[in-house]
Coordinates of C-alpha atoms and ligand atoms in Angstrom, one line a residue:
M1 CA 115.6 90.7 96.3
A2 CA 114.3 88.2 94.7
R3 CA 114.1 89.1 90.5
I4 CA 111.7 90.3 89.0
Q5 CA 108.8 88.9 86.7
R6 CA 105.7 89.4 85.0
L7 CA 102.6 88.8 87.0
D8 CA 100.2 86.4 85.1
P9 CA 96.9 88.3 83.7
T10 CA 94.7 86.3 86.3
T11 CA 96.8 87.9 89.2
S12 CA 97.2 90.9 87.8
S13 CA 93.6 91.4 87.1
L14 CA 92.7 90.4 90.8
I15 CA 95.0 93.5 92.3
A16 CA 92.6 96.6 93.0
A17 CA 92.8 99.3 90.6
G18 CA 95.6 100.8 89.4
E19 CA 98.6 102.7 91.0
V20 CA 97.2 106.3 90.6
I21 CA 99.7 109.5 89.8
E22 CA 97.6 112.5 90.7
R23 CA 100.6 114.6 92.1
P24 CA 104.0 114.8 93.3
T25 CA 103.0 113.4 96.3
S26 CA 101.8 110.3 94.7
V27 CA 105.3 109.8 92.3
L28 CA 107.3 110.4 95.8
K29 CA 105.1 108.0 97.8
E30 CA 106.1 105.1 95.5
L31 CA 109.6 105.9 95.2
I32 CA 110.1 106.0 98.6
D33 CA 108.4 102.5 99.0
N34 CA 110.4 101.3 96.5
A35 CA 113.6 102.7 98.3
L36 CA 112.1 101.0 101.7
D37 CA 111.3 97.3 100.1
A38 CA 115.0 97.3 98.6
G39 CA 116.5 97.4 102.1
S40 CA 117.9 100.9 102.3
T41 CA 119.1 102.4 105.2
R42 CA 119.5 105.8 103.4
I43 CA 116.9 107.7 101.7
D44 CA 117.6 111.0 99.7
I45 CA 115.3 113.3 98.0
E46 CA 115.4 115.8 95.9
L47 CA 113.0 118.5 94.2
V48 CA 112.6 121.2 91.8
N49 CA 109.6 123.4 91.3
G50 CA 107.2 121.4 93.4
G51 CA 107.9 118.2 92.4
R52 CA 107.1 119.3 88.7
R53 CA 110.6 119.7 87.2
L54 CA 112.4 117.1 89.3
I55 CA 111.8 114.6 91.8
Q56 CA 114.6 112.2 92.8
V57 CA 115.1 109.2 94.8
T58 CA 118.2 108.3 95.3
D59 CA 118.9 104.9 97.9
N60 CA 121.5 102.7 99.2
G61 CA 119.3 99.6 98.8
C62 CA 120.1 96.6 96.7
G63 CA 119.9 97.6 93.8
M64 CA 118.9 96.0 90.3
H65 CA 120.5 94.0 87.7
A66 CA 120.4 95.5 84.3
E67 CA 117.4 92.9 82.5
D68 CA 115.8 93.6 86.0
A69 CA 115.9 97.2 85.6
T70 CA 114.3 96.9 82.5
L71 CA 111.8 94.7 83.2
A72 CA 110.9 97.3 86.0
L73 CA 109.3 99.9 83.7
Q74 CA 106.7 97.7 82.5
R75 CA 103.5 96.9 83.6
F76 CA 102.5 94.2 85.8
T77 CA 106.2 93.4 86.7
T78 CA 107.4 92.6 90.2
S79 CA 109.8 91.3 92.3
K80 CA 107.5 90.9 95.7
I81 CA 104.5 88.5 94.6
R82 CA 104.2 85.8 92.0
S83 CA 100.6 85.7 92.5
I84 CA 97.5 86.6 94.2
D85 CA 98.1 83.8 96.9
D86 CA 101.5 85.5 98.4
L87 CA 99.3 88.8 98.9
P88 CA 98.1 87.4 102.7
A89 CA 101.9 87.0 103.6
L90 CA 103.3 90.9 102.3
M91 CA 106.1 92.2 104.2
T92 CA 106.7 94.7 101.3
L93 CA 104.9 98.0 100.6
G94 CA 104.4 97.4 96.7
F95 CA 103.3 94.3 95.2
R96 CA 101.6 95.4 91.7
G97 CA 104.3 96.3 90.0
E98 CA 102.8 99.0 88.4
A99 CA 104.3 102.0 89.9
L100 CA 107.3 102.9 87.5
P101 CA 105.2 102.1 84.5
S102 CA 102.7 104.4 85.8
I103 CA 105.1 107.3 86.5
A104 CA 106.7 106.8 83.2
A105 CA 103.3 107.3 81.2
V106 CA 103.1 110.7 82.9
A107 CA 106.8 111.8 83.4
E108 CA 110.1 110.9 81.9
V109 CA 111.8 108.2 83.9
E110 CA 115.2 107.4 84.6
V111 CA 116.8 104.4 86.4
V112 CA 120.6 104.6 87.5
T113 CA 121.2 101.1 89.5
R114 CA 123.5 98.8 90.7
P115 CA 123.2 95.5 92.9
A116 CA 126.4 95.0 95.2
E117 CA 127.5 91.8 93.2
Q118 CA 128.2 93.9 90.1
P119 CA 131.3 96.0 89.2
E120 CA 129.2 98.8 87.1
G121 CA 125.4 99.8 86.9
V122 CA 122.9 100.6 84.2
L123 CA 121.0 103.4 83.0
V124 CA 117.4 102.8 82.2
R125 CA 115.5 105.8 80.4
G126 CA 112.2 105.1 80.3
H127 CA 109.6 106.7 77.3
T128 CA 106.1 106.8 77.0
S129 CA 106.5 106.2 73.1
S130 CA 109.5 103.6 72.5
A131 CA 111.4 101.1 74.1
P132 CA 113.4 101.9 77.4
Q133 CA 117.2 102.6 76.6
V134 CA 119.8 100.9 78.6
H135 CA 123.4 102.2 79.1
A136 CA 126.2 100.7 81.4
I137 CA 127.4 103.2 83.7
G138 CA 129.7 103.5 87.0
C139 CA 127.5 104.4 90.0
P140 CA 127.4 103.4 94.0
V141 CA 125.4 100.5 95.2
G142 CA 121.9 101.5 95.3
T143 CA 118.9 102.8 93.1
R144 CA 118.6 106.2 92.1
V145 CA 115.1 107.6 90.1
R146 CA 115.2 110.3 88.5
V147 CA 111.1 111.7 87.3
Q148 CA 111.2 115.0 85.1
R149 CA 108.8 117.1 83.6
L150 CA 105.7 115.5 85.4
F151 CA 102.6 115.6 83.6
S152 CA 103.9 117.7 81.1
H153 CA 102.0 115.6 78.5
V154 CA 98.9 115.5 80.7
P155 CA 97.6 119.0 80.9
V156 CA 94.8 118.3 82.9
R157 CA 96.7 116.7 85.5
L158 CA 99.2 119.9 85.5
R159 CA 96.3 122.4 86.2
A160 CA 94.6 120.5 88.9
L161 CA 98.3 120.7 90.8
K162 CA 98.3 123.4 93.6
S163 CA 100.7 125.8 94.1
V164 CA 104.8 125.1 94.3
A165 CA 104.8 125.9 97.9
R166 CA 101.9 123.7 98.8
E167 CA 102.8 120.5 96.9
V168 CA 106.1 121.1 98.7
Q169 CA 104.2 120.7 101.6
L170 CA 102.3 117.9 101.1
M171 CA 105.5 115.9 100.3
Q172 CA 106.8 117.1 103.5
E173 CA 103.9 115.9 105.3
L174 CA 104.2 112.9 103.7
V175 CA 108.1 112.2 104.3
A176 CA 107.7 112.8 108.1
H177 CA 104.8 110.3 107.9
Y178 CA 107.5 107.9 106.4
A179 CA 110.0 109.1 109.0
L180 CA 107.9 108.1 112.1
A181 CA 107.1 105.2 110.8
H182 CA 111.0 103.9 109.8
P183 CA 113.1 105.5 112.5
Q184 CA 116.0 103.2 111.5
V185 CA 116.5 104.8 108.0
T186 CA 118.2 108.1 107.4
L187 CA 115.9 110.1 105.4
H188 CA 116.9 113.7 103.4
M189 CA 114.8 115.8 101.8
Q190 CA 115.5 119.1 99.7
H191 CA 113.7 121.5 97.7
E192 CA 115.9 123.5 94.8
G193 CA 119.1 123.1 97.4
R194 CA 117.0 124.2 100.2
R195 CA 117.1 121.4 103.0
L196 CA 113.5 120.8 104.3
L197 CA 114.1 117.7 106.5
F198 CA 117.5 115.7 107.8
A199 CA 116.4 112.4 110.0
P200 CA 119.4 110.5 110.8
A201 CA 118.8 107.1 111.5
T202 CA 117.7 106.6 115.2
T203 CA 116.5 103.4 117.5
D204 CA 114.7 105.8 119.7
L205 CA 111.2 107.0 118.3
R206 CA 111.8 110.0 120.4
Q207 CA 114.2 111.1 118.9
R208 CA 112.5 111.1 115.4
L209 CA 110.1 112.5 116.9
A210 CA 112.0 115.7 118.1
V211 CA 112.9 116.2 114.3
I212 CA 109.1 115.7 113.4
F213 CA 107.5 118.0 115.8
S214 CA 110.1 119.7 118.0
Q215 CA 112.6 119.0 120.7
D216 CA 109.8 120.4 123.4
L217 CA 106.7 118.7 122.5
A218 CA 108.9 115.2 122.2
A219 CA 110.0 115.7 125.6
Q220 CA 106.2 115.5 126.4
M221 CA 104.8 112.8 124.1
L222 CA 103.8 110.0 126.5
P223 CA 105.3 106.7 125.4
V224 CA 102.6 103.7 124.3
S225 CA 103.9 100.4 124.6
W226 CA 101.6 97.3 124.6
Q227 CA 101.5 93.8 123.5
S228 CA 99.2 91.1 123.1
L229 CA 99.6 87.8 121.5
D230 CA 99.2 88.7 118.3
L231 CA 99.2 92.8 118.4
S232 CA 101.5 95.1 119.0
I233 CA 101.2 99.0 119.8
Q234 CA 104.0 101.3 120.0
G235 CA 104.5 104.8 119.7
A236 CA 103.6 108.4 122.0
V237 CA 100.7 110.8 121.9
S238 CA 100.5 113.6 123.7
P239 CA 99.4 114.7 127.5
P240 CA 95.2 115.9 127.4
L241 CA 96.1 119.5 127.8
I242 CA 98.2 119.4 124.2
N243 CA 95.9 118.8 121.8
R244 CA 95.0 120.5 118.2
A245 CA 92.0 121.5 116.3
T246 CA 92.5 119.1 113.5
R247 CA 93.9 115.1 113.3
Q248 CA 96.6 116.3 110.7
R249 CA 98.9 115.4 113.4
Q250 CA 98.2 112.2 114.1
Y251 CA 100.4 109.5 112.1
Y252 CA 99.8 105.9 112.1
W253 CA 101.7 102.8 110.7
V254 CA 100.5 99.5 110.2
N255 CA 103.3 96.8 109.8
S256 CA 105.5 100.0 108.7
R257 CA 103.4 101.3 106.0
P258 CA 102.0 104.5 106.9
V259 CA 98.1 105.1 106.6
R260 CA 95.2 107.0 107.0
S261 CA 92.9 105.2 109.9
P262 CA 89.8 106.5 111.2
L263 CA 89.5 103.8 113.3
V264 CA 92.4 104.3 114.8
S265 CA 91.7 108.0 115.4
A266 CA 88.1 106.7 117.2
A267 CA 90.3 104.4 119.8
L268 CA 92.5 106.9 120.3
E269 CA 90.1 109.4 121.0
R270 CA 87.9 107.3 122.9
A271 CA 90.8 106.5 125.3
Y272 CA 91.1 110.2 126.1
G273 CA 87.6 110.5 127.1
A274 CA 86.7 113.6 128.6
L275 CA 90.2 114.4 129.3
L276 CA 90.2 116.1 126.0
P277 CA 88.5 119.8 125.3
P278 CA 85.1 118.8 123.2
G279 CA 86.3 119.0 119.1
R280 CA 90.1 118.7 120.3
H281 CA 92.3 116.1 119.0
P282 CA 95.2 114.7 120.7
I283 CA 98.9 114.0 118.6
A284 CA 99.7 110.6 118.0
A285 CA 102.5 108.8 116.3
L286 CA 101.3 104.8 116.8
G287 CA 102.6 101.7 114.9
I288 CA 100.9 98.6 115.1
T289 CA 102.3 95.6 113.7
L290 CA 100.2 92.2 113.5
S291 CA 100.3 89.1 111.3
P292 CA 99.8 90.5 107.8
T293 CA 97.5 87.7 107.6
L294 CA 95.2 89.6 109.7
L295 CA 95.2 92.4 106.9
D296 CA 93.9 93.8 103.6
V297 CA 96.4 95.9 101.5
N298 CA 94.6 95.5 98.4
I299 CA 91.4 97.9 98.8
H300 CA 93.2 101.3 98.3
P301 CA 94.5 101.9 94.8
R302 CA 97.6 104.5 96.8
K303 CA 97.4 101.7 99.2
T304 CA 97.0 104.8 102.1
E305 CA 94.4 102.5 103.3
I306 CA 94.2 98.9 104.8
K307 CA 91.1 96.4 106.2
F308 CA 92.0 95.0 109.2
L309 CA 89.9 92.0 109.1
H310 CA 89.3 92.1 113.2
E311 CA 88.2 95.6 113.9
R312 CA 87.4 95.4 116.9
A313 CA 90.4 93.8 118.2
I314 CA 92.4 96.9 116.9
F315 CA 89.8 99.4 118.5
A316 CA 90.1 97.7 121.8
G317 CA 93.7 97.1 121.6
V318 CA 94.6 101.0 120.5
Q319 CA 92.1 102.3 123.5
E320 CA 93.4 100.3 126.0
A321 CA 97.0 100.8 124.6
V322 CA 96.4 104.9 125.2
E323 CA 94.1 104.9 128.1
M324 CA 96.7 103.5 130.0
V325 CA 99.3 106.3 129.7
V326 CA 96.3 109.0 129.6
Q327 CA 93.9 107.5 131.9
H328 CA 96.3 105.8 134.5
L329 CA 98.9 108.1 134.4
A330 CA 102.0 106.8 137.0
P331 CA 101.4 108.2 140.3
A332 CA 104.7 109.6 140.8
S333 CA 103.6 112.1 137.7
L334 CA 100.7 113.0 139.5
P335 CA 100.3 116.0 141.6
W336 CA 99.5 114.3 144.7
E337 CA 101.9 116.1 147.0
E338 CA 100.5 119.5 148.5
A339 CA 100.4 121.8 145.6
T340 CA 102.6 125.2 146.8
D341 CA 102.7 126.6 143.4
T342 CA 99.5 127.8 141.6
A343 CA 101.5 127.1 137.8
A344 CA 100.8 123.5 138.4
W345 CA 97.0 123.9 137.7
Q346 CA 97.9 122.4 134.4
A347 CA 94.9 120.8 133.0
I348 CA 91.5 122.7 133.0
T349 CA 89.5 119.5 132.6
V350 CA 86.2 119.9 130.8
P351 CA 84.2 118.0 131.7
A352 CA 81.4 116.6 128.7
L353 CA 77.7 117.9 130.2
H354 CA 74.4 116.5 129.4
V355 CA 72.2 119.3 130.1
G356 CA 68.8 118.3 128.5
E357 CA 67.7 121.4 126.3
A358 CA 63.8 120.8 127.6
E359 CA 64.3 120.4 131.4
A360 CA 67.3 122.3 131.7
P361 CA 67.2 124.2 135.2
Y362 CA 69.0 126.8 134.4
D363 CA 68.6 130.9 133.0
L364 CA 69.8 129.9 129.1
R365 CA 69.1 132.9 127.9
S366 CA 72.5 134.8 128.9
A367 CA 74.0 131.5 127.1
V368 CA 75.7 132.8 123.8
P369 CA 74.3 129.8 121.1
A370 CA 76.4 126.6 121.0
G371 CA 78.3 126.5 118.0
A372 CA 79.3 130.2 117.9
A373 CA 82.7 130.6 117.6
V374 CA 83.9 132.7 120.6
Q375 CA 87.6 133.6 120.9
P376 CA 89.0 134.4 124.5
L377 CA 90.8 137.8 124.3
T378 CA 92.3 138.6 127.5
Q379 CA 92.6 137.5 131.2
I380 CA 92.0 140.4 133.4
G381 CA 93.5 140.3 137.0
N382 CA 94.2 137.1 136.3
T383 CA 90.7 136.5 137.4
F384 CA 88.2 137.3 134.5
I385 CA 88.6 135.8 131.2
V386 CA 86.9 138.3 128.2
A387 CA 85.9 136.5 125.0
A388 CA 84.2 137.7 121.8
G389 CA 82.0 136.4 119.5
A390 CA 79.3 137.5 116.4
Q391 CA 77.0 137.8 119.7
G392 CA 78.7 139.9 121.4
L393 CA 81.0 140.6 125.0
I394 CA 81.2 137.4 127.2
V395 CA 83.0 137.4 130.5
L396 CA 83.7 134.6 132.4
D397 CA 84.5 134.5 136.0
Q398 CA 87.3 131.7 135.8
H399 CA 86.7 130.4 139.2
A400 CA 83.3 130.1 139.3
A401 CA 82.7 128.9 135.5
H402 CA 85.5 126.1 136.0
E403 CA 84.0 125.3 139.3
S404 CA 80.7 125.2 137.9
L405 CA 81.5 122.8 135.1
L406 CA 83.1 120.4 137.7
Y407 CA 80.1 120.2 139.9
E408 CA 77.9 119.5 136.7
S409 CA 80.0 116.9 135.4
L410 CA 80.1 115.3 139.2
M411 CA 77.0 115.2 139.2
T412 CA 75.9 113.5 136.2
A413 CA 73.8 109.8 136.7
E414 CA 77.7 108.2 136.1
P415 CA 80.8 109.9 136.5
T416 CA 83.7 107.6 135.5
S417 CA 86.5 107.2 137.4
V418 CA 89.9 106.5 137.1
E419 CA 92.1 103.9 139.2
L420 CA 94.9 104.7 140.6
A421 CA 97.8 102.5 140.1
E422 CA 99.4 102.0 144.0
G423 CA 96.4 103.8 145.9
F424 CA 97.0 106.9 147.2
V425 CA 97.2 107.2 151.6
L426 CA 94.5 109.7 153.7
H427 CA 94.9 110.3 157.1
L428 CA 92.0 111.7 158.6
S429 CA 90.7 113.4 161.8
V430 CA 88.3 111.1 163.7
S431 CA 85.5 113.0 162.4
Q432 CA 86.4 113.3 159.2
Y433 CA 87.3 109.3 159.1
N434 CA 84.0 108.4 160.3
Y435 CA 81.9 110.8 158.1
V436 CA 83.6 109.4 155.1
Q437 CA 82.7 105.9 156.2
R438 CA 79.2 107.0 156.8
L439 CA 79.2 108.2 153.4
Q440 CA 80.7 105.6 151.4
A441 CA 77.9 105.1 149.1
S442 CA 77.8 108.9 148.3
L443 CA 81.2 108.9 147.5
A444 CA 80.9 105.7 145.6
A445 CA 78.4 107.6 143.1
L446 CA 80.9 110.4 142.7
G447 CA 83.5 108.1 141.5
F448 CA 85.6 107.7 144.8
Q449 CA 86.6 103.9 146.2
L450 CA 87.8 104.3 149.4
E451 CA 89.1 101.6 152.0
P452 CA 89.7 101.5 155.5
F453 CA 93.4 101.5 155.8
G454 CA 94.4 101.5 159.6
K455 CA 93.4 104.1 162.1
E456 CA 91.8 107.0 161.0
T457 CA 93.1 106.4 157.5
V458 CA 91.8 105.0 154.4
L459 CA 93.4 104.1 150.9
V460 CA 91.9 105.8 147.7
R461 CA 91.7 103.4 145.0
T462 CA 89.9 105.1 142.3
V463 CA 88.9 108.7 141.9
P464 CA 86.2 110.7 139.6
T465 CA 87.9 111.1 135.8
I466 CA 87.6 114.4 135.8
L467 CA 89.3 115.2 139.3
H468 CA 92.2 113.1 138.1
T469 CA 94.8 115.4 137.0
L470 CA 93.3 118.1 139.6
L471 CA 93.3 116.7 143.2
R472 CA 95.7 117.2 145.6
L473 CA 96.0 115.6 149.4
G474 CA 95.5 119.1 150.7
N475 CA 92.4 120.0 148.8
L476 CA 90.7 116.1 149.3
V477 CA 90.8 116.7 152.6
E478 CA 89.8 120.0 152.9
A479 CA 86.9 119.2 150.4
F480 CA 85.8 116.4 153.1
Q481 CA 85.8 119.1 155.9
E482 CA 83.7 121.9 154.3
A483 CA 81.2 118.8 152.6
M484 CA 81.2 117.0 156.2
Q485 CA 80.2 120.8 157.8
R486 CA 77.1 120.9 155.9
S487 CA 76.2 117.7 156.5
T488 CA 73.2 117.1 158.6
T489 CA 71.7 113.7 160.3
R490 CA 68.5 114.1 158.3
S491 CA 70.5 115.1 155.0
S492 CA 69.6 112.9 152.3
P493 CA 72.1 110.7 150.0
E494 CA 71.4 113.1 147.4
E495 CA 72.1 115.9 149.3
E496 CA 75.2 114.7 150.9
R497 CA 76.4 114.0 147.2
E498 CA 75.7 117.5 145.8
H499 CA 77.3 118.6 149.4
L500 CA 80.5 116.7 148.4
A501 CA 80.6 117.9 144.4
A502 CA 80.0 121.3 145.3
A503 CA 83.0 120.9 147.9
L504 CA 85.5 118.7 145.2
A505 CA 84.5 121.2 142.8
C506 CA 85.0 124.5 144.7
R507 CA 88.7 122.8 145.4
T508 CA 89.8 121.9 142.7
A509 CA 88.5 124.4 140.0
I510 CA 91.6 127.1 139.0
R511 CA 91.2 129.8 141.5
A512 CA 90.9 133.6 140.8
G513 CA 94.8 135.0 140.7
D514 CA 95.8 131.7 138.7
P515 CA 97.2 132.6 135.3
L516 CA 95.9 131.3 132.5
S517 CA 97.2 130.2 129.4
T518 CA 95.5 130.8 125.6
A519 CA 95.1 127.2 125.5
Q520 CA 93.6 126.9 129.0
M521 CA 91.2 130.2 128.2
A522 CA 90.0 128.7 125.0
S523 CA 89.0 125.1 126.2
L524 CA 87.2 126.9 129.1
V525 CA 85.2 129.3 127.0
E526 CA 84.3 126.7 124.6
A527 CA 83.1 124.5 127.5
V528 CA 80.9 127.2 128.6
T529 CA 79.5 128.4 125.2
Q530 CA 79.3 125.0 123.9
Q531 CA 77.7 123.4 127.1
R532 CA 75.3 125.9 128.1
L533 CA 77.1 126.9 131.5
A534 CA 75.0 127.2 134.8
Y535 CA 74.3 130.8 135.4
A536 CA 75.2 130.6 138.8
C537 CA 78.2 128.5 140.6
P538 CA 76.8 125.8 143.4
H539 CA 77.7 129.0 145.8
G540 CA 75.0 131.1 143.6
R541 CA 77.7 133.4 142.4
P542 CA 77.8 134.4 138.5
T543 CA 80.1 132.0 136.3
H544 CA 79.5 134.8 133.5
V545 CA 78.0 137.7 132.3
T546 CA 77.0 138.3 128.8
L547 CA 77.6 142.0 126.7
S548 CA 75.2 141.5 123.8
L549 CA 75.5 142.9 120.5
A550 CA 72.0 144.1 121.3
E551 CA 72.6 145.6 124.6
L552 CA 76.0 147.3 122.9
E553 CA 74.2 149.1 120.8
R554 CA 71.8 150.5 123.3
R555 CA 74.1 151.3 125.3
F556 CA 76.1 153.4 122.8
L557 CA 73.1 155.0 121.5
R558 CA 72.7 153.1 118.0
F559 CA 69.4 152.0 117.5
T560 CA 68.7 150.3 113.9
P561 CA 67.1 152.6 112.2
S562 CA 63.9 152.7 110.6
P563 CA 63.5 152.7 106.9
T564 CA 62.6 155.9 106.2
E565 CA 65.8 157.2 108.6
R566 CA 68.6 155.1 106.8
G567 CA 71.4 156.7 105.0
Q568 CA 70.3 160.1 106.7
G569 CA 71.4 159.7 110.3
E570 CA 75.2 159.9 111.7
R571 CA 76.7 156.4 111.1
Ligands
ADP1 P1 106.5 97.0 92.9 O1 106.6 97.7 94.0 O2 104.9 97.1 93.5 O3 106.8 95.8 92.7 P2 107.1 99.2 91.0 O4 106.6 99.2 90.1 O5 106.9 100.0 92.2 O6 106.4 97.7 91.3 O7 108.6 98.5 91.1 C1 108.8 97.4 90.0 C2 110.0 96.5 90.8 O8 110.8 96.9 90.2 C3 110.2 96.2 91.9 O9 109.3 94.9 92.2 C4 111.4 96.3 92.5 O10 112.0 94.6 92.5 C5 112.2 97.0 91.7 N1 112.2 98.3 91.9 C6 111.9 99.5 91.7 N2 112.6 100.5 92.6 C7 113.5 99.8 93.4 C8 114.3 100.3 93.9 N3 114.8 101.7 94.1 N4 115.7 99.4 94.1 C9 115.8 97.8 94.1 N5 114.8 98.0 93.6 C10 114.0 98.4 92.6
MG2 MG1 106.7 99.8 94.1

């Protein structure tokens, strides 16, 4: 690494705010940044009392010469840039030369360091009051920074700290983020002798995912690899059926710098579209690489946020990269063959319905108000889902409810479709073939694109997005057969479309008798309650019944007492 120099006053004044040391995580972040900037391949983190007593980071990086080690503890001394003109080409995580002095201002800092070309190292102790003390010391190549008694002279900051467990958790989250962004570095972290993380160096992100998430989740994550001329997006995202209530499990890094990015989150979630139940978020670990000239890292005091100079390009890139894996799953992974086991119904596709408030043609009285938290309790006879909310009890017919959601979604003005990578060949009877040919327009309106493909055979090019994971070869033919039987020469195109949508919804919806996971029940209940489901399925059967609190009270003869009676009767 280059030698350390003091930035000139003009440059330092142009650098956004100072390093802000707010809590133990802020210290740890700066120390890890420095270790990585020093080219380390192994970083050991040791914590005592949630970082208040000790935060120690040991690395095997380039180390520092004695003079540099003393300079490092002073303000605006850095080896990483010489002037503001170097910022656009920045390849290091640090650049302000402020971290170590800022930490030394609120804690006792001790640096032991040795560069490879020196036979021995130095120990430098920083003190707020006096000049740093330097001693020669025998030590391995690399740097060990010990930060002790953080905030012991800053009671305001000390009081603002959370519990030891919470501070440790925050640091664990931070280290997990770095671990994903830097799989080539071995990371080891312990708190009071207890190991919190050990991530051996690897070139395979999946191995890192297994350490940070779990073996099981890592195996199910879908790899993302996308490249344009000046932008590369690599990493992994969860399949739509694995999702979370928060975005906490979305990790991004830009040129190896861990960042938070609402922009990237938005692009990611746009890519899932209707495959994701409303209010749920995918898990993601995505690294973006681009020329540093297209970035501004100097906008945030903690450097956890960055500004992309071409936000639209980044948004479009992330969306496309993720869409390629979640929307266009390779045909091999699609359940196109005849389904034999019902357990294959993995994803309950929950379409976004757009039933206008005013002209909703349904009986909305029975629907639980949108936004009320309704929890699924259990499944009865593998057929009905029982859910409870503040408003009362709701019982869903799982098939009728799912069927109805699919139908509504197919009948929205413009259903989206998914292009199949290789298409898919459908052998039909003569009458089915003629029917499909005659109804090209209605099928297209639903999102199907079919091409003649020889005698009584069609090639399916696109399918409606919401049916993508649900369609099987068999149920598609059955749906055509059912719709064909209901079609007459006098049916209007709109009626034809309805027949098709109803038949497709019925054939692809989960069935009575299918066991469901809690997550599947939850997504169905959420869709039904939040989207004000039609009271009846396309066949006219009820989708759900509600037993309101008032109804329960009536049945249990619990009448709301009048003010005069209150306190006298049996409770
Ligand atoms: P910055 O990282 O912004 O340059 P810091 O205050 O974090 O500022 O560090 C000051 C300088 O000290 C760095 O530029 C680097 O040269 C040196 N330094 C800090 N930590 C290490 C380390 N772990 N290994 C080698 N050099 C280090
Ligand atoms: Mg630094």
